[in-house]
Amino acid sequence: MNTKPKILITGGAGYIGSHTVVALLEGGFEPVIVDNYCNSQKWIMDQLKELTGQIIKEYTVDCTNLKELDTVFENETFAGVIHFAALKAVGESVSEPLKYYRNNVGSLINIIDLMSKYNVPNLVFSSSCTVYGEADYLPVNEQHPIKTAESPYGCTKQMCEQIINDCIKSKKLSRATILRYFNPVGANTSGLIGELPIGTPNNLVPFITQTAAGIRPNLTIFGDDYNTVDGTCVRDYIHVMDLADAHVKSLENMESKKESFTLNIGTGKGSSVLETVKAFEKVNKLKLNYKIGAKREGDIEQIYAETSLSEKTLGWKTKYSLEDAMRDAWKWQQYLDAK
Ligand code: NAD
Ligand code: WQD
């Protein structure tokens, strides 16, 4: 009899979700994916089969459809849920706020409703350091004030955190771990799964790899006169495999302590845009074509995580470096280009 704890992974075909599916299998869990493929490709399921040697059970369901999502909970007996499913394009959220509120908040409400109906105890939620806005102090710890959101996307993360905390207080939800991700980058070291931006990438690292691949003529670095080490913005770039591992540790931690947590998930180290570009060039032995351009509206100058609470609580620490992430991101880009 299969005694592996079954975990629902909403958005499991996406960037972080697919990497977490691999980590869960390695950790002795049985992942079940729900995804509507609005921002991912179905062939990722084949990649997961090749990488893990296992067929992952999958439901093509929209998490905002309560009836359809209910059938998944009826068919399966979950020990927990990792809720990745959300829209995450900051710019699009400004032009289409209702799409983001309906999708990101609506899907969480359905998940909590069904976890309560089917007595599923453990929720891990994908939040973001974006909830902190421009930091008052650095590194940012979990006690840092939550600022007025800079975008409807950021507001959906703040609202979801509030909804989770209110539902724990009301005992609608048994317990949850809210993970505030900093900047996930890189790809599985196998080169078989990674970030799959649709259209022009918004994020730095896929833009770097597409420039290196000749898909983009050059990278524009958005501003070099910030008050930072070299004038370019500073972020906390965490390898997606370290991030995936933190989710497995979060499930184990909640199951043993029967408590709720809110944790920063980052490396604790800030890296500037230029330092990230240099790391990419060094580890991959190539020159990147970039130029300095105007600042991007809404960008914050610098943010990086204070990670002592997550390290102590989860017994977790990042294992991969920025150069590892740049190496793996490039390996994945080359795999995509050869496909
Ligand atoms: P992604 O877009 O690669 O993955 C999200 C997945 O969810 C996609 O496969 C998409 O098809 C699916 N999805 C979206 N809405 C859905 C719905 N209503 N029903 C079913 N499936 C749905 O994004 P990602 O980078 O893997 O991010 C995962 C989570 O982490 C998101 O909640 C995101 O807000 C959060 N996050 C991401 C970052 C980042 O930089 N990537 C940083 C902080 C937080
Ligand atoms: C990183 C740095 C840019 C592209 C965003 C979301 C956040 C989260 C992570 C979901 C910045 C610079 C970028 C380029 C550049 N997503 N840059 N040229 O803005 O820190 O966070 O993704 O939760 O919510 O806001 O990440 O990768 O877009 O940018 O110079 O072509 O790279 O200015 O300083 P960001 P990013």
Coordinates of C-alpha atoms and ligand atoms in Angstrom, one line a residue:
M1 CA 0.0 0.0 0.0
N2 CA 1.3 3.5 -0.9
T3 CA 1.9 5.1 2.4
K4 CA 3.6 8.2 1.0
P5 CA 1.9 11.5 2.1
K6 CA 0.0 12.9 -0.9
I7 CA 0.5 16.6 -1.5
L8 CA -1.5 18.8 -3.8
I9 CA 0.7 21.1 -5.8
T10 CA -1.4 23.8 -7.5
G11 CA 0.6 25.5 -10.3
G12 CA 2.8 22.4 -10.3
A13 CA 3.7 22.7 -14.0
G14 CA 5.1 26.1 -13.4
Y15 CA 8.7 27.2 -12.7
I16 CA 8.9 26.8 -8.9
G17 CA 6.1 24.2 -8.7
S18 CA 7.8 21.7 -11.1
H19 CA 11.1 22.0 -9.2
T20 CA 9.2 21.4 -6.0
V21 CA 7.6 18.3 -7.4
V22 CA 11.1 16.8 -8.0
A23 CA 12.1 17.7 -4.4
L24 CA 8.9 16.2 -2.9
L25 CA 9.5 12.9 -4.7
E26 CA 13.1 12.8 -3.4
G27 CA 11.7 13.6 0.0
G28 CA 9.3 10.6 0.0
F29 CA 6.1 12.5 -0.7
E30 CA 3.6 11.8 -3.5
P31 CA 2.9 15.0 -5.4
V32 CA -0.4 15.5 -7.3
I33 CA -0.4 18.5 -9.8
V34 CA -3.3 20.8 -10.5
D35 CA -2.6 23.3 -13.3
N36 CA -4.7 25.1 -16.0
Y37 CA -1.5 25.8 -18.0
C38 CA -2.3 29.6 -18.3
N39 CA 1.4 30.3 -17.8
S40 CA 3.1 26.9 -18.4
Q41 CA 3.5 24.2 -21.0
K42 CA 2.0 20.7 -20.7
W43 CA 5.2 19.1 -22.0
I44 CA 6.8 19.9 -18.7
M45 CA 4.9 16.8 -17.5
D46 CA 7.0 14.7 -19.9
Q47 CA 10.2 16.4 -18.6
L48 CA 9.2 15.5 -15.1
K49 CA 8.7 11.9 -16.1
E50 CA 12.1 11.8 -17.8
L51 CA 13.8 13.5 -14.8
T52 CA 12.2 11.5 -12.0
G53 CA 11.3 8.2 -13.8
Q54 CA 7.8 8.5 -12.5
I55 CA 4.4 9.5 -14.0
I56 CA 3.1 12.4 -11.8
K57 CA -0.7 12.4 -11.4
E58 CA -2.1 15.6 -12.9
Y59 CA -5.4 17.4 -13.2
T60 CA -6.0 20.1 -15.7
V61 CA -8.1 22.3 -13.5
D62 CA -8.5 26.1 -12.9
C63 CA -8.3 26.7 -9.2
T64 CA -10.8 29.5 -9.4
N65 CA -13.4 26.8 -10.4
L66 CA -14.6 25.5 -7.1
K67 CA -16.7 22.6 -8.5
E68 CA -13.8 21.2 -10.6
L69 CA -11.3 21.7 -7.8
D70 CA -13.7 19.9 -5.4
T71 CA -13.6 16.8 -7.5
V72 CA -9.8 16.7 -7.1
F73 CA -10.1 16.8 -3.3
E74 CA -12.9 14.2 -3.5
N75 CA -10.7 11.8 -5.6
E76 CA -7.6 12.2 -3.5
T77 CA -6.7 12.2 0.2
F78 CA -4.2 15.0 0.7
A79 CA -1.9 15.4 3.7
G80 CA -1.1 19.0 2.6
V81 CA -1.3 21.6 -0.1
I82 CA 1.4 23.8 -1.7
H83 CA -0.4 26.6 -3.4
F84 CA 1.8 28.0 -6.2
A85 CA -1.0 28.8 -8.7
A86 CA -1.1 32.5 -9.3
L87 CA -0.5 35.1 -12.0
K88 CA 2.8 37.0 -11.3
A89 CA 3.4 39.6 -14.0
V90 CA 3.7 42.8 -12.0
G91 CA 3.1 45.1 -15.1
E92 CA 0.1 43.1 -16.3
S93 CA -1.4 43.3 -12.8
V94 CA -1.4 47.2 -13.1
S95 CA -3.2 47.1 -16.4
E96 CA -5.6 44.2 -15.5
P97 CA -6.1 44.3 -11.7
L98 CA -9.4 42.4 -11.6
K99 CA -7.8 39.4 -13.4
Y100 CA -5.2 39.3 -10.7
Y101 CA -7.6 39.7 -7.7
R102 CA -10.0 37.1 -9.2
N103 CA -7.3 34.6 -10.0
N104 CA -4.8 34.9 -7.1
V105 CA -7.2 35.7 -4.2
G106 CA -10.1 33.6 -5.7
S107 CA -8.0 30.5 -6.0
L108 CA -6.7 30.8 -2.5
I109 CA -10.2 31.1 -1.1
N110 CA -11.2 27.9 -2.9
I111 CA -8.2 26.1 -1.6
I112 CA -8.9 27.0 2.0
D113 CA -12.6 26.2 1.6
L114 CA -11.8 22.7 0.3
M115 CA -9.0 22.1 2.8
S116 CA -11.5 22.8 5.5
K117 CA -14.2 20.6 3.9
Y118 CA -11.8 17.6 3.4
N119 CA -9.8 18.1 6.7
V120 CA -6.5 18.7 4.9
P121 CA -4.2 20.2 7.7
N122 CA -1.1 21.7 6.1
L123 CA -0.9 24.6 3.7
V124 CA 2.3 26.1 2.2
F125 CA 1.7 29.4 0.5
S126 CA 3.8 31.2 -2.1
S127 CA 4.3 34.7 -1.0
S128 CA 6.9 37.2 -2.0
C129 CA 9.4 39.7 -0.6
T130 CA 7.4 42.2 -2.6
V131 CA 5.1 42.5 0.4
Y132 CA 7.9 44.5 2.1
G133 CA 8.1 47.2 -0.6
E134 CA 11.2 49.5 -0.3
A135 CA 12.9 48.2 2.9
D136 CA 13.4 50.5 5.9
Y137 CA 16.4 48.4 6.9
L138 CA 18.5 45.6 5.5
P139 CA 18.7 42.7 5.6
V140 CA 14.9 42.4 5.9
N141 CA 13.5 40.1 8.6
E142 CA 10.0 38.8 9.0
Q143 CA 9.1 41.6 11.5
H144 CA 9.8 44.3 8.8
P145 CA 6.6 46.3 8.3
I146 CA 4.4 45.4 5.4
K147 CA 4.2 48.5 3.1
T148 CA 1.4 49.7 0.8
A149 CA 1.7 47.4 -2.2
E150 CA 3.5 48.8 -5.2
S151 CA 1.2 46.8 -7.6
P152 CA -2.1 44.9 -7.6
Y153 CA 0.1 41.7 -7.8
G154 CA 1.9 42.6 -4.6
C155 CA -1.5 43.5 -3.0
T156 CA -2.8 40.0 -3.9
K157 CA 0.1 38.5 -1.9
Q158 CA -0.6 40.8 1.1
M159 CA -4.3 40.0 0.9
C160 CA -3.7 36.3 0.7
E161 CA -1.4 36.4 3.7
Q162 CA -4.1 38.2 5.7
I163 CA -6.8 35.7 4.6
I164 CA -4.6 32.8 5.7
N165 CA -3.9 34.4 9.1
D166 CA -7.6 35.2 9.6
C167 CA -8.6 31.6 8.7
I168 CA -6.1 30.2 11.1
K169 CA -7.5 32.4 13.9
S170 CA -11.0 31.3 13.1
K171 CA -9.8 27.7 12.9
K172 CA -11.1 27.4 9.4
L173 CA -7.6 26.4 8.5
S174 CA -5.5 24.2 10.8
R175 CA -2.0 25.7 10.0
A176 CA 0.0 27.3 7.3
T177 CA 3.6 28.2 6.4
I178 CA 3.8 31.4 4.4
L179 CA 7.0 31.5 2.4
R180 CA 8.2 35.0 1.3
Y181 CA 10.4 34.2 -1.7
F182 CA 13.1 36.6 -2.7
N183 CA 14.3 36.2 -6.3
P184 CA 14.2 32.6 -7.6
V185 CA 16.7 32.0 -10.4
G186 CA 18.4 29.1 -12.1
A187 CA 17.1 25.6 -13.1
N188 CA 17.4 22.0 -12.1
T189 CA 21.0 20.9 -12.6
S190 CA 19.7 18.2 -15.0
G191 CA 18.9 21.0 -17.5
L192 CA 15.5 19.3 -18.1
I193 CA 13.3 21.8 -16.3
G194 CA 13.6 25.5 -15.7
E195 CA 11.9 28.9 -16.1
L196 CA 9.7 29.1 -19.2
P197 CA 8.8 32.8 -19.7
I198 CA 6.0 33.2 -22.3
G199 CA 6.9 36.1 -24.6
T200 CA 9.4 38.8 -23.6
P201 CA 10.8 38.0 -20.2
N202 CA 10.1 40.5 -17.4
N203 CA 12.7 39.0 -15.1
L204 CA 16.5 39.6 -15.2
V205 CA 17.9 36.1 -15.5
P206 CA 15.7 34.7 -18.4
F207 CA 16.5 38.0 -20.2
I208 CA 20.3 37.4 -19.6
T209 CA 20.0 33.8 -21.0
Q210 CA 18.0 34.8 -24.0
T211 CA 20.5 37.6 -24.8
A212 CA 23.4 35.1 -24.5
A213 CA 21.4 32.8 -26.8
G214 CA 21.1 35.6 -29.4
I215 CA 17.3 35.6 -29.0
R216 CA 17.5 39.2 -27.7
P217 CA 20.1 41.7 -29.2
N218 CA 21.2 42.9 -25.8
L219 CA 20.3 43.2 -22.1
T220 CA 19.4 46.7 -20.9
I221 CA 20.4 47.2 -17.3
F222 CA 17.7 49.4 -15.8
G223 CA 19.8 52.2 -14.1
D224 CA 23.3 52.4 -12.7
D225 CA 23.1 55.4 -10.5
Y226 CA 21.3 53.9 -7.5
N227 CA 22.9 54.2 -4.1
T228 CA 24.4 50.7 -4.2
V229 CA 27.8 49.0 -4.5
D230 CA 28.0 49.7 -8.2
G231 CA 24.9 51.8 -8.9
T232 CA 22.7 48.9 -10.1
C233 CA 19.9 47.4 -8.1
V234 CA 20.5 44.7 -5.5
R235 CA 18.4 41.6 -5.0
D236 CA 18.6 38.3 -3.2
Y237 CA 18.9 35.6 -5.9
I238 CA 18.1 32.2 -4.6
H239 CA 18.6 29.0 -6.6
V240 CA 15.2 27.5 -7.4
M241 CA 16.4 24.1 -6.1
D242 CA 17.2 25.6 -2.7
L243 CA 13.7 27.2 -2.8
A244 CA 12.1 23.9 -3.7
D245 CA 13.9 22.2 -0.8
A246 CA 12.5 24.8 1.6
H247 CA 9.0 23.7 0.7
V248 CA 9.7 20.1 1.6
K249 CA 11.2 21.2 4.9
S250 CA 8.2 23.4 5.5
L251 CA 5.7 20.5 5.2
E252 CA 7.9 18.3 7.5
N253 CA 8.2 21.1 10.0
M254 CA 4.5 21.8 10.2
E255 CA 3.7 18.1 10.5
S256 CA 6.0 17.8 13.5
K257 CA 5.4 21.1 15.3
K258 CA 1.7 21.5 14.4
E259 CA 2.2 25.3 14.2
S260 CA 2.0 28.1 11.6
F261 CA 5.0 30.1 10.3
T262 CA 5.9 33.1 8.1
L263 CA 9.4 32.8 6.7
N264 CA 11.8 34.7 4.4
I265 CA 13.3 32.3 1.8
G266 CA 16.4 33.8 0.4
T267 CA 20.2 33.4 0.5
G268 CA 20.7 36.3 2.9
K269 CA 23.1 37.8 0.4
G270 CA 22.5 40.8 -1.9
S271 CA 23.8 40.8 -5.5
S272 CA 23.7 43.7 -7.8
V273 CA 22.5 43.4 -11.4
L274 CA 26.1 43.9 -12.7
E275 CA 27.4 41.3 -10.2
T276 CA 24.8 38.9 -11.5
V277 CA 25.8 39.6 -15.1
K278 CA 29.5 39.1 -14.3
A279 CA 28.7 35.9 -12.5
F280 CA 26.9 34.6 -15.6
E281 CA 29.8 35.6 -17.8
K282 CA 32.4 34.0 -15.6
V283 CA 30.8 30.7 -15.0
N284 CA 29.7 30.2 -18.6
K285 CA 32.9 31.7 -20.0
L286 CA 31.2 34.2 -22.3
K287 CA 30.7 37.9 -22.8
L288 CA 27.2 39.3 -22.5
N289 CA 26.0 42.1 -24.7
Y290 CA 24.5 44.7 -22.4
K291 CA 23.9 48.4 -22.1
I292 CA 22.8 50.8 -19.4
G293 CA 19.3 52.2 -19.8
A294 CA 16.8 54.2 -17.8
K295 CA 15.5 53.1 -14.4
R296 CA 12.4 50.9 -14.5
E297 CA 9.4 52.4 -12.9
G298 CA 8.5 50.7 -9.6
D299 CA 11.9 49.1 -9.1
I300 CA 13.1 49.2 -5.5
E301 CA 16.8 50.0 -4.9
Q302 CA 17.8 47.0 -2.9
I303 CA 16.4 44.1 -0.9
Y304 CA 17.8 41.0 0.6
A305 CA 16.7 38.6 3.3
E306 CA 17.6 38.0 6.9
T307 CA 17.3 34.2 6.9
S308 CA 18.1 33.2 10.5
L309 CA 14.5 32.4 11.3
S310 CA 13.9 30.1 8.3
E311 CA 17.3 28.4 8.8
K312 CA 16.5 27.7 12.5
T313 CA 12.8 26.8 12.0
L314 CA 13.3 24.5 9.0
G315 CA 16.8 23.3 9.6
W316 CA 17.4 24.5 6.1
K317 CA 20.1 26.5 4.4
T318 CA 20.9 27.4 0.8
K319 CA 23.4 25.1 -0.8
Y320 CA 23.8 26.7 -4.3
S321 CA 25.7 29.8 -5.2
L322 CA 24.8 32.6 -7.6
E323 CA 27.3 31.1 -10.1
D324 CA 25.6 27.7 -9.7
A325 CA 22.3 29.4 -10.6
M326 CA 23.8 31.2 -13.6
R327 CA 25.4 27.9 -14.8
D328 CA 22.1 26.0 -14.5
A329 CA 20.1 28.8 -16.1
W330 CA 22.4 28.8 -19.1
K331 CA 22.3 25.0 -19.4
W332 CA 18.4 25.1 -19.5
Q333 CA 18.4 27.9 -22.1
Q334 CA 20.7 25.8 -24.3
Y335 CA 18.4 22.8 -23.8
L336 CA 15.4 24.9 -24.9
D337 CA 17.3 26.2 -27.9
A338 CA 18.2 22.7 -29.0
K339 CA 14.6 21.4 -28.6
Ligands
NAD1 P1 4.7 30.3 -12.9 O1 3.8 31.2 -13.7 O2 5.8 29.6 -13.6 O3 3.8 29.1 -12.3 C1 2.5 29.3 -11.8 C2 1.7 28.2 -12.3 O4 0.4 28.3 -11.9 C3 1.6 28.1 -13.9 O5 1.9 26.8 -14.3 C4 0.2 28.5 -14.2 O6 -0.3 27.9 -15.3 C5 -0.5 28.1 -12.9 N1 -1.8 28.8 -12.6 C6 -2.0 30.1 -12.5 N2 -3.2 30.4 -12.2 C7 -3.9 29.2 -12.1 C8 -5.2 28.8 -11.8 N3 -6.2 29.7 -11.5 N4 -5.5 27.5 -11.7 C9 -4.5 26.5 -12.0 N5 -3.2 26.8 -12.3 C10 -2.9 28.2 -12.3 O7 5.2 31.1 -11.6 P2 6.3 30.7 -10.6 O8 7.5 31.6 -10.8 O9 6.5 29.2 -10.5 O10 5.6 31.2 -9.2 C11 4.9 30.3 -8.4 C12 4.4 31.1 -7.2 O11 5.4 31.8 -6.6 C13 3.4 32.2 -7.6 O12 2.4 32.3 -6.6 C14 4.2 33.5 -7.6 O13 3.4 34.6 -7.3 C15 5.1 33.2 -6.5 N6 6.4 33.9 -6.5 C16 7.2 33.8 -7.7 C17 8.4 34.5 -7.7 C18 9.2 34.5 -8.9 O14 10.1 35.4 -9.1 N7 9.1 33.5 -9.8 C19 8.8 35.3 -6.6 C20 8.0 35.4 -5.5 C21 6.8 34.6 -5.5
WQD2 C1 15.7 42.1 -10.9 C2 16.6 43.3 -11.2 C3 15.7 45.1 -12.5 C4 15.3 42.9 -16.2 C5 10.1 40.7 -9.7 C6 8.7 40.9 -9.1 C7 8.6 40.2 -7.8 C8 8.9 38.7 -8.0 C9 10.3 38.6 -8.6 C10 6.9 37.5 -8.3 C11 15.9 44.6 -11.0 C12 16.8 44.4 -13.2 C13 15.6 43.2 -14.9 C14 16.1 43.5 -17.2 C15 17.3 44.7 -15.6 N1 8.0 38.0 -8.8 N2 16.5 44.1 -14.6 N3 17.0 44.5 -16.9 O1 11.9 43.2 -10.1 O2 13.2 42.1 -8.2 O3 11.0 41.2 -8.8 O4 10.3 39.3 -9.9 O5 6.6 37.4 -7.1 O6 7.3 40.3 -7.3 O7 8.6 42.3 -8.8 O8 12.9 40.9 -10.4 O9 14.1 39.9 -12.3 O10 12.3 41.7 -12.7 O11 14.5 42.3 -11.8 O12 18.2 45.6 -15.3 O13 15.9 43.3 -18.5 O14 17.1 43.2 -12.5 O15 15.7 46.5 -12.6 O16 16.8 45.5 -10.4 P1 12.3 42.0 -9.4 P2 13.4 41.2 -11.9

